[in-house]
Coordinates of C-alpha atoms and ligand atoms in Angstrom, one line a residue:
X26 CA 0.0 0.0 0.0
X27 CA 1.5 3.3 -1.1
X28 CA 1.1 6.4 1.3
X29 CA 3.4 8.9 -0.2
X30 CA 1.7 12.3 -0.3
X31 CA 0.1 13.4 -3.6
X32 CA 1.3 17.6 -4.5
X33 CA -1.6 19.0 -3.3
X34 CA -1.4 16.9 0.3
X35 CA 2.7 18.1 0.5
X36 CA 0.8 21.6 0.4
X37 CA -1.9 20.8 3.2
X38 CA -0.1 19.6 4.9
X39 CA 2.5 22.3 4.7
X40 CA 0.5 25.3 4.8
X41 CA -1.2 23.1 8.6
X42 CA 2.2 23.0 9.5
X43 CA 2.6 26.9 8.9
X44 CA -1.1 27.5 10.5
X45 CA -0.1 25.2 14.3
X46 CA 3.5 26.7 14.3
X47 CA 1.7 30.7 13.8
X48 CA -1.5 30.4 15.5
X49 CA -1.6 27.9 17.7
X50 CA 1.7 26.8 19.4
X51 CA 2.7 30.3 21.5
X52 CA -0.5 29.9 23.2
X53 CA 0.1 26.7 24.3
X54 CA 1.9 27.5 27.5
X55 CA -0.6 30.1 28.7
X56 CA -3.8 28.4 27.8
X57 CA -2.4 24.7 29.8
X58 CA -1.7 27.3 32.6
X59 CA -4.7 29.3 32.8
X60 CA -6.4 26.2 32.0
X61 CA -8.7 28.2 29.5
X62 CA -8.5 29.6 26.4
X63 CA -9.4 33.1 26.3
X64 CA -12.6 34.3 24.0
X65 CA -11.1 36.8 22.1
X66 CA -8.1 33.7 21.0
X67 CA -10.5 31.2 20.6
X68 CA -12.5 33.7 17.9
X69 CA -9.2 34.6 16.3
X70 CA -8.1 30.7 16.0
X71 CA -11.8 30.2 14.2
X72 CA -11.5 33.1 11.8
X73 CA -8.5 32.3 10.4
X74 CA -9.3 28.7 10.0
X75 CA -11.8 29.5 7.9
X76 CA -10.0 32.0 6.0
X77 CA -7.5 29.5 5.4
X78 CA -10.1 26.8 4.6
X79 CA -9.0 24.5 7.3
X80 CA -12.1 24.7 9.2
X81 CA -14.4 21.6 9.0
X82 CA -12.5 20.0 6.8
X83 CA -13.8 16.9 7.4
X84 CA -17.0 17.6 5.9
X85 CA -18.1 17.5 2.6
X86 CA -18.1 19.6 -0.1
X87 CA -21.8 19.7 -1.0
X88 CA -22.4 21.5 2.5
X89 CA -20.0 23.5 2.7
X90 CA -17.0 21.8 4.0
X91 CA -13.1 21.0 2.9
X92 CA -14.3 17.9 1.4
X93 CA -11.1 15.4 2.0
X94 CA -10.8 11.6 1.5
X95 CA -10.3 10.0 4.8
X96 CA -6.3 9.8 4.2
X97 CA -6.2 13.1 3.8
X98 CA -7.9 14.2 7.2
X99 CA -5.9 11.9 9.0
X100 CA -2.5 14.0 7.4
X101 CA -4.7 17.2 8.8
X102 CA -5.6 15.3 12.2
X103 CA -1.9 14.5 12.4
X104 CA -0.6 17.7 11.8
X105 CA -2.8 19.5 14.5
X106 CA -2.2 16.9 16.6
X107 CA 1.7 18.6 16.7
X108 CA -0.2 21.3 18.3
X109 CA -2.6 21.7 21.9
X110 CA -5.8 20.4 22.2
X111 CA -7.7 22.9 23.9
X112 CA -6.6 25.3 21.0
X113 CA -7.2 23.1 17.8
X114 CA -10.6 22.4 18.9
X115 CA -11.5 25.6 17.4
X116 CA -10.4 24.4 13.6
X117 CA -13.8 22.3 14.3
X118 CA -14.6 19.3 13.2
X119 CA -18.3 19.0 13.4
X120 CA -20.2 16.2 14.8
X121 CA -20.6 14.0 11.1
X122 CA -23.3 12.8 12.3
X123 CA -25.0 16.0 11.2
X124 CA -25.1 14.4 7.8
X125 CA -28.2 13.3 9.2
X126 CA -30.1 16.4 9.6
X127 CA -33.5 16.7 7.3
X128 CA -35.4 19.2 5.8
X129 CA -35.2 22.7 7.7
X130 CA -32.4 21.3 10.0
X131 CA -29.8 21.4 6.9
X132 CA -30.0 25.3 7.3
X133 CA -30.6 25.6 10.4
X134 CA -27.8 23.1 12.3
X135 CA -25.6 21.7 9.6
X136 CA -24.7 24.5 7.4
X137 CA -24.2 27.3 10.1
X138 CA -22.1 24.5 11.9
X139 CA -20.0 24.1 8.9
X140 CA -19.6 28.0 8.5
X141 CA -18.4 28.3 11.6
X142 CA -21.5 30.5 13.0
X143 CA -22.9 27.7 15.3
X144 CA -20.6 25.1 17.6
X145 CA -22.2 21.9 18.6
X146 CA -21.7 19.3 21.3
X147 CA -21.9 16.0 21.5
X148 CA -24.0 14.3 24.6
X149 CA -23.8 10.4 24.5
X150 CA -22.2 9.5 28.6
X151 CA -24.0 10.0 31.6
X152 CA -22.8 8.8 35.6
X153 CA -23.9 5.9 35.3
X154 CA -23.1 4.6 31.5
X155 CA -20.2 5.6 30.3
X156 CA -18.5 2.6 28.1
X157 CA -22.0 0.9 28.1
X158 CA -23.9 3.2 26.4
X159 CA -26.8 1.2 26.4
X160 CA -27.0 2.3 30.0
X161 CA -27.9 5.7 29.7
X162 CA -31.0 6.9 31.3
X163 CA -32.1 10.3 30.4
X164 CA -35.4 9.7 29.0
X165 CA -37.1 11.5 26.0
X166 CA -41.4 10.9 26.6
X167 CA -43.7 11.6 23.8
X168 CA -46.2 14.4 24.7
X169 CA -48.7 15.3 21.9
X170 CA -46.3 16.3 19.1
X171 CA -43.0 17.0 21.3
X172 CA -40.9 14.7 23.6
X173 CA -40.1 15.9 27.1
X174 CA -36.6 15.1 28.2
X175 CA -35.4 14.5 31.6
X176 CA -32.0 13.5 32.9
X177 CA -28.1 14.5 33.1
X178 CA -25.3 14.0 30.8
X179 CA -21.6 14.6 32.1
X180 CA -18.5 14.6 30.6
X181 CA -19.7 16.5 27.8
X182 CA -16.7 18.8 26.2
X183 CA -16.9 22.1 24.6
X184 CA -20.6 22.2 26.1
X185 CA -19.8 25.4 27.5
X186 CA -18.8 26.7 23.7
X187 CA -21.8 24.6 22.2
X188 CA -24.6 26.4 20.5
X189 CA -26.6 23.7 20.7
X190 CA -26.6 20.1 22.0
X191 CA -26.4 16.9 20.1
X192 CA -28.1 14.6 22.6
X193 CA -29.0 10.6 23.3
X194 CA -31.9 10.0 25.5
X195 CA -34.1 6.8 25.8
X196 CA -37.5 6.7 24.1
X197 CA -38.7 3.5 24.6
X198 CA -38.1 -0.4 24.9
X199 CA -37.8 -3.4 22.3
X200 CA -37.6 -7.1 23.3
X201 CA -35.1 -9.2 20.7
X202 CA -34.3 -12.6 21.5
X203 CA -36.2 -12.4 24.4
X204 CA -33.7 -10.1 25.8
X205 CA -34.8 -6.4 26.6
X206 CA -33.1 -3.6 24.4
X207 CA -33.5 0.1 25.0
X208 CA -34.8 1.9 22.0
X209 CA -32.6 5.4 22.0
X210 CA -33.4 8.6 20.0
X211 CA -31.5 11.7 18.9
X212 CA -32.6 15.0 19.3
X213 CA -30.8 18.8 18.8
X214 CA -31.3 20.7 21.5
X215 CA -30.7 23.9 21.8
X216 CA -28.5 25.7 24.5
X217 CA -31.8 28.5 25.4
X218 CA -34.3 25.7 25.7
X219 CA -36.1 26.0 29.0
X220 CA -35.2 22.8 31.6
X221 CA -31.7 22.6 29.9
X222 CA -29.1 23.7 32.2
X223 CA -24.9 23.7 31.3
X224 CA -22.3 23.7 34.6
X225 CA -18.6 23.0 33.9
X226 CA -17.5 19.5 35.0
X227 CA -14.7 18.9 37.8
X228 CA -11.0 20.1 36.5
X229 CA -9.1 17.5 34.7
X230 CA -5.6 16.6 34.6
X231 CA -5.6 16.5 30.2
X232 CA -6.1 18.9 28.2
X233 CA -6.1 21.7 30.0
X234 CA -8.1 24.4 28.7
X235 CA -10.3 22.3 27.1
X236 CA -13.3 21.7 29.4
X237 CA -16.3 19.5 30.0
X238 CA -19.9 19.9 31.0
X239 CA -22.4 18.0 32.8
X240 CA -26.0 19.2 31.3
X241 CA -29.4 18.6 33.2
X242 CA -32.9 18.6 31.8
X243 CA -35.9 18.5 33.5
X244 CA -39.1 18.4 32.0
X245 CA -37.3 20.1 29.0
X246 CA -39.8 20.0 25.5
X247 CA -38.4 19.5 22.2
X248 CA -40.3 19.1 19.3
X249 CA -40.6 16.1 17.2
X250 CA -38.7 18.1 14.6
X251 CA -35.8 18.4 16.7
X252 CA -35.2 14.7 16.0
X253 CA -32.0 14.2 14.4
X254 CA -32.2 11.1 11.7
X255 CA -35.1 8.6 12.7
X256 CA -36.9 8.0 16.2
X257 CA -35.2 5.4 18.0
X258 CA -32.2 4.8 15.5
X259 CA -30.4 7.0 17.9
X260 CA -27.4 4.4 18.7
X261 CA -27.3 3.1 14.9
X262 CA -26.5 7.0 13.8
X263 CA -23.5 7.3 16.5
X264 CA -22.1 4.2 15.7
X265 CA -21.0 4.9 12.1
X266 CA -19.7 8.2 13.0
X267 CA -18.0 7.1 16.4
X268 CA -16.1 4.3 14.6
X269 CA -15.2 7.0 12.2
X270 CA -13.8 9.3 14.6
X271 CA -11.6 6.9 16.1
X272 CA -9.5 7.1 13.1
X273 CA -8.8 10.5 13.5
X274 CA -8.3 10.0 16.9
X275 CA -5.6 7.7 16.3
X276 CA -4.3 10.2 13.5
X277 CA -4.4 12.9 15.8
X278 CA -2.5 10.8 18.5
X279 CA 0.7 9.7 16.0
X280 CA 1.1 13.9 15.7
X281 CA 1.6 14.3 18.7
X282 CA 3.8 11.5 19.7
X283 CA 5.9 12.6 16.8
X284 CA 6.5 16.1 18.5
X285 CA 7.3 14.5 21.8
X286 CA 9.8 11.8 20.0
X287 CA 11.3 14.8 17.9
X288 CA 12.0 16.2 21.3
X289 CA 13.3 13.7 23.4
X290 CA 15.6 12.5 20.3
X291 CA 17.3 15.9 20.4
X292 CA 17.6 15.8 23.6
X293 CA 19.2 12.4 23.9
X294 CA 21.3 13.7 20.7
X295 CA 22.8 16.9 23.0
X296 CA 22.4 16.1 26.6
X297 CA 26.0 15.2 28.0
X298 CA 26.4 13.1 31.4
X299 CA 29.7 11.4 31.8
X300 CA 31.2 12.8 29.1
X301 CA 28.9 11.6 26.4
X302 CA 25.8 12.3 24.9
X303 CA 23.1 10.5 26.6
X304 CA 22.0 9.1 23.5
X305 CA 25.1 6.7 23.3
X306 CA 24.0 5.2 26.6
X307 CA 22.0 2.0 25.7
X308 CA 19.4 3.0 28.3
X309 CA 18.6 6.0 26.2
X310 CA 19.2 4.9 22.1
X311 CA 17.1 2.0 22.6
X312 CA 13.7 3.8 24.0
X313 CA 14.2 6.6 21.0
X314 CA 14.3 3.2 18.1
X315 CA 11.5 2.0 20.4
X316 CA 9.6 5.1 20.1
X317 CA 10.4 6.0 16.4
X318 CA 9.2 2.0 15.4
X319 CA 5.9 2.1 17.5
X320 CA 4.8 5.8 16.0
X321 CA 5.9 4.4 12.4
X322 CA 3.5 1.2 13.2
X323 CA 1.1 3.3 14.6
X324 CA 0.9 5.7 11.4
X325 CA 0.1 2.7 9.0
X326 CA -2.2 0.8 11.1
X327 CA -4.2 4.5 11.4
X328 CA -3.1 5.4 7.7
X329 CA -4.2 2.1 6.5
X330 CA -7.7 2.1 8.6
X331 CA -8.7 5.2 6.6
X332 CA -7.9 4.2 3.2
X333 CA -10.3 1.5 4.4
X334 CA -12.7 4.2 5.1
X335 CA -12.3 6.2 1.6
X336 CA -13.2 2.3 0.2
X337 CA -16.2 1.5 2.0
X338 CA -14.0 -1.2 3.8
X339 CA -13.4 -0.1 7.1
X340 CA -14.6 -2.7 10.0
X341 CA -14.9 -1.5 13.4
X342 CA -12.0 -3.2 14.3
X343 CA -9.8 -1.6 11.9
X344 CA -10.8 1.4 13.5
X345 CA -10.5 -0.4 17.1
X346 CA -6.8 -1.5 16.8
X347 CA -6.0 2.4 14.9
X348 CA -7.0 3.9 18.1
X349 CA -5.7 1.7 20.6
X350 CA -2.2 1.6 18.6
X351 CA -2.1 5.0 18.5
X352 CA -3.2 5.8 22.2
X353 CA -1.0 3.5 23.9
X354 CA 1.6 4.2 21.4
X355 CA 1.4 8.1 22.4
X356 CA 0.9 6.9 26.3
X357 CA 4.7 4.7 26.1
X358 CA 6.5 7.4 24.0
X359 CA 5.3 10.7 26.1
X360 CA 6.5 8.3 29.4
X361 CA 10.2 7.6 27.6
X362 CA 10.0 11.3 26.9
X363 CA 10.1 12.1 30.5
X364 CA 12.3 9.6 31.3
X365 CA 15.2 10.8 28.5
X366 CA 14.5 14.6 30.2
X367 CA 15.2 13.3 33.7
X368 CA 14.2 16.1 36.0
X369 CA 13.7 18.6 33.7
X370 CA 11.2 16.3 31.9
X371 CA 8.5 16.9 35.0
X372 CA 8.9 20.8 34.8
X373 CA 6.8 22.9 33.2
X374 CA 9.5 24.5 31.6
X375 CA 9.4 22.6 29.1
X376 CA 6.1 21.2 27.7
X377 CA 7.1 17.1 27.9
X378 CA 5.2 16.6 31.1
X379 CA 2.1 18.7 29.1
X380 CA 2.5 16.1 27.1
X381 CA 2.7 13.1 29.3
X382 CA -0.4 14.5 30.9
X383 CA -2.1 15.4 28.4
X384 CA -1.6 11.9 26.4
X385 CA -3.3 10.1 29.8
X386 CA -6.8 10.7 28.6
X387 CA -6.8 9.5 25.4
X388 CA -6.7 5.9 26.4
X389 CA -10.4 6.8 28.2
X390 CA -12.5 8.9 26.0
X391 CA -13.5 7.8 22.7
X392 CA -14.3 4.1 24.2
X393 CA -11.4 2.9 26.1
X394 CA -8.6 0.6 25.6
X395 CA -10.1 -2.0 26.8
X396 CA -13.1 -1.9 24.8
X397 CA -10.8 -1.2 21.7
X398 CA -9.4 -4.4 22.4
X399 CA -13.3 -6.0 23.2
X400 CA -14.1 -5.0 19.4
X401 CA -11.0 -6.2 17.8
X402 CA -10.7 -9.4 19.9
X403 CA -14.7 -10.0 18.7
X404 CA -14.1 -9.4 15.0
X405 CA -10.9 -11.8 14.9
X406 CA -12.8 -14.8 16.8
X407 CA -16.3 -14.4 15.0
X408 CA -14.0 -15.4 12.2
X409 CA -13.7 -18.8 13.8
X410 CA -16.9 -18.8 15.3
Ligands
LIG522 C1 -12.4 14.9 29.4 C2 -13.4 14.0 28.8 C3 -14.2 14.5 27.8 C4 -15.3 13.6 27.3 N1 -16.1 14.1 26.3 C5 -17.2 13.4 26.0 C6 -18.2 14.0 25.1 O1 -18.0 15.1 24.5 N2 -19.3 13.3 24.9 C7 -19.6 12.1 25.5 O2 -20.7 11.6 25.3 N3 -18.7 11.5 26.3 C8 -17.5 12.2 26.6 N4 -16.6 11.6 27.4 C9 -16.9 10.3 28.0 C10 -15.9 9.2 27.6 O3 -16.3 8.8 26.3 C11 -16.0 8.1 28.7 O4 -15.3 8.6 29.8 C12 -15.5 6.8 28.3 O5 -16.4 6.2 27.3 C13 -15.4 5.8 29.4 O6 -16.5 5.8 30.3 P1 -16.3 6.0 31.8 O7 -15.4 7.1 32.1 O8 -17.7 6.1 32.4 O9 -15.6 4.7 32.3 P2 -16.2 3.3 32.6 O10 -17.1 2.8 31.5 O11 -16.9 3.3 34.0 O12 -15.0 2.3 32.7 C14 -14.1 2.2 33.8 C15 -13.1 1.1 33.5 O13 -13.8 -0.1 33.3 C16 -13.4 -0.7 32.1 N5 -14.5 -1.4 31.4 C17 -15.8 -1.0 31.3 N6 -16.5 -1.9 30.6 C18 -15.6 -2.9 30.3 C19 -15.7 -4.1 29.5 N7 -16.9 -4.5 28.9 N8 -14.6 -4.9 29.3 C20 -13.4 -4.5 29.9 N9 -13.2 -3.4 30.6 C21 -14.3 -2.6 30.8 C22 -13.0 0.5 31.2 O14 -12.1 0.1 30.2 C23 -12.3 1.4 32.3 O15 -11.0 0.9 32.4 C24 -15.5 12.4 27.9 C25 -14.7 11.9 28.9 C26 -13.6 12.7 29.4 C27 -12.8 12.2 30.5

């Protein structure tokens, strides 16, 4: 399989490059410790992403967005990834599940979403059912023509940005196989709409700047035309998109274990301790061909997951073994990181132990390791029934 970059990807991707080194990467320190990004920033980032047509690139052309094959928003995904999260947010990506949106909702959701004048959330996890989905209790009732939700969601990031909400909730009950399956629905609600309330979640140790939300509705009425895709194909609309985004995830993930391997590979190439270069210390040379063969490995698999994607091939665990590559991948390197640093590795100095921290999360969100391994694992023994 051949992954060298067409022209116009060498220019994407060189003109990203440009964009994370300019815009994004001298706010890095102050945003991680002011854990927030200020308004007036986060405005600026948007506008000139979508002057530069970077922003929602992953959508497609016929609504407004950059239009790239799979492969090609991985290169982007990758490129950002060189950059903070809490700040690269604001090149969105919209929710593709959007794609869904019917009739009036195409101009009032999607194509503002696209253009940047609306920011939307997505609100899948609550307490109690967070890698079982199927567990989530907020409840949407039908009441003449609307539904009335009741509930909590937490977890929820960029809620507090979010124009509106793109939200799960149970609507009713099916039995299959004689075993009982929760029918689940999803609806846009937005951020004004009485008996919806937004308070930022608890501080977290990733990603700082970058917050979460838990929302709370009670007795909050939506209107049946505030369904997003069909009534209780809630689950089979996230699906498709969630395996999706795991790709980019994984994409996202190689970036930045590249800039923390670029790093620590310098620094093994000038640090001197008894005389030598710490690099010529076995202890130190193998970790960086350790760390350069896993993020190669981990660049294929994701590389190879979303030419998959562009064919209409992908499985889910293609996408499963992309993500947890490239997670654990970014977890090992950002840890040898530290360790070639020494000391000044956990000082905030320098931005490895940003890194290390901030890689921590992304074996949890986005369905964890474990459940990466639950799909993958599934897939290779159905094969032998
Ligand atoms: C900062 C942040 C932002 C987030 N943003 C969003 C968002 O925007 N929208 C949204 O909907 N959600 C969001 N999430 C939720 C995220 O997707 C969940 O945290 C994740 O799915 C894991 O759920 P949990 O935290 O409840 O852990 P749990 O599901 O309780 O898991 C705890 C542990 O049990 C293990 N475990 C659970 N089930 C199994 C199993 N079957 N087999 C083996 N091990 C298992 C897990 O792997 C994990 O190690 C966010 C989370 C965080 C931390």
């Amino acid at each position: 399989m051949d992954f060298s970059l067409t022209s116009e990807q060498d220019m994407l991707v060189a003109s990203l490059r440009n964009f994370v080194e300019k815009e994004l990467r001298p706010h890095e320190f102050m945003v991680d410790r002011a854990d927030e990004v200020p308004q007036d920033l986060a405005a600026a980032i948007r506008a000139k992403a979508i002057e530069q047509g970077f922003y929602a690139f992953n959508m497609p052309e016929s609504v407004g967005g950059g239009g790239l094959d799979h492969v090609t928003q991985a290169l982007v995904e990758r490129e950002l990834g060189h950059s903070s999260w809490a700040l690269h947010v604001f090149v969105a990506r919209p929710s593709k599940i959007l794609m869904a949106c019917q009739g009036d909702q195409i101009e009032r959701y999607l194509k503002p979403t696209v253009r940047g004048e609306l920011v939307d959330c997505f609100a899948l996890t609550e307490p109690g059912a967070g890698s079982d989905a199927m567990g989530i209790r907020t409840s949407a009732v039908p009441d003449g023509g609307d539904f009335i939700i009741n509930g909590s969601k937490h977890f929820i990031s960029h809620a507090a940005h979010a124009d509106y909400v793109i939200l799960f909730a149970v609507t009713g009950e099916t039995v299959a196989r004689g075993r009982r399956r929760k029918q689940v629905t999803c609806f846009l609600v937005d951020k004004n709409t009485p008996g919806m309330t937004v308070h930022r979640g608890p501080r977290c140790t990733s990603l700082r700047g970058y917050h979460q939300s838990e929302i709370f509705f009670t007795d909050c009425r939506v209107s049946a035309g505030q369904i997003l895709g069909e009534v209780h194909q809630g689950f089979e609309l996230a699906n498709d998109w969630l395996t999706a985004g795991r790709v980019m995830v994984a994409a996202n993930n190689v970036g930045r274990a590249q800039r923390a391997f670029n790093m620590a590979a310098e620094w093994a190439a000038t640090r001197q301790q008894f005389g030598k270069r710490i690099g010529e210390f076995q202890g130190t040379s193998f970790k960086i061909a350790d760390m350069a063969s896993e993020i190669r490995a981990a660049e294929l698999v994701t590389l190879y997951a979303a030419s998959r994607l562009d064919q209409g091939a992908m499985t889910d665990g293609d996408a499963a073994m992309a993500k947890l590559l490239a997670t654990e991948t970014l977890g090992r390197v950002t840890d040898h990181a530290v360790q070639i640093y020494g000391g000044m590795g956990l000082m905030d100095e320098l931005p490895i132990e940003r890194f290390w921290r901030d890689a921590r999360i992304e074996r949890i969100w986005e369905g964890t390791s474990e459940i990466q391994r639950h799909i993958l694992s599934r897939e290779i023994l159905k094969r032998y029934g």
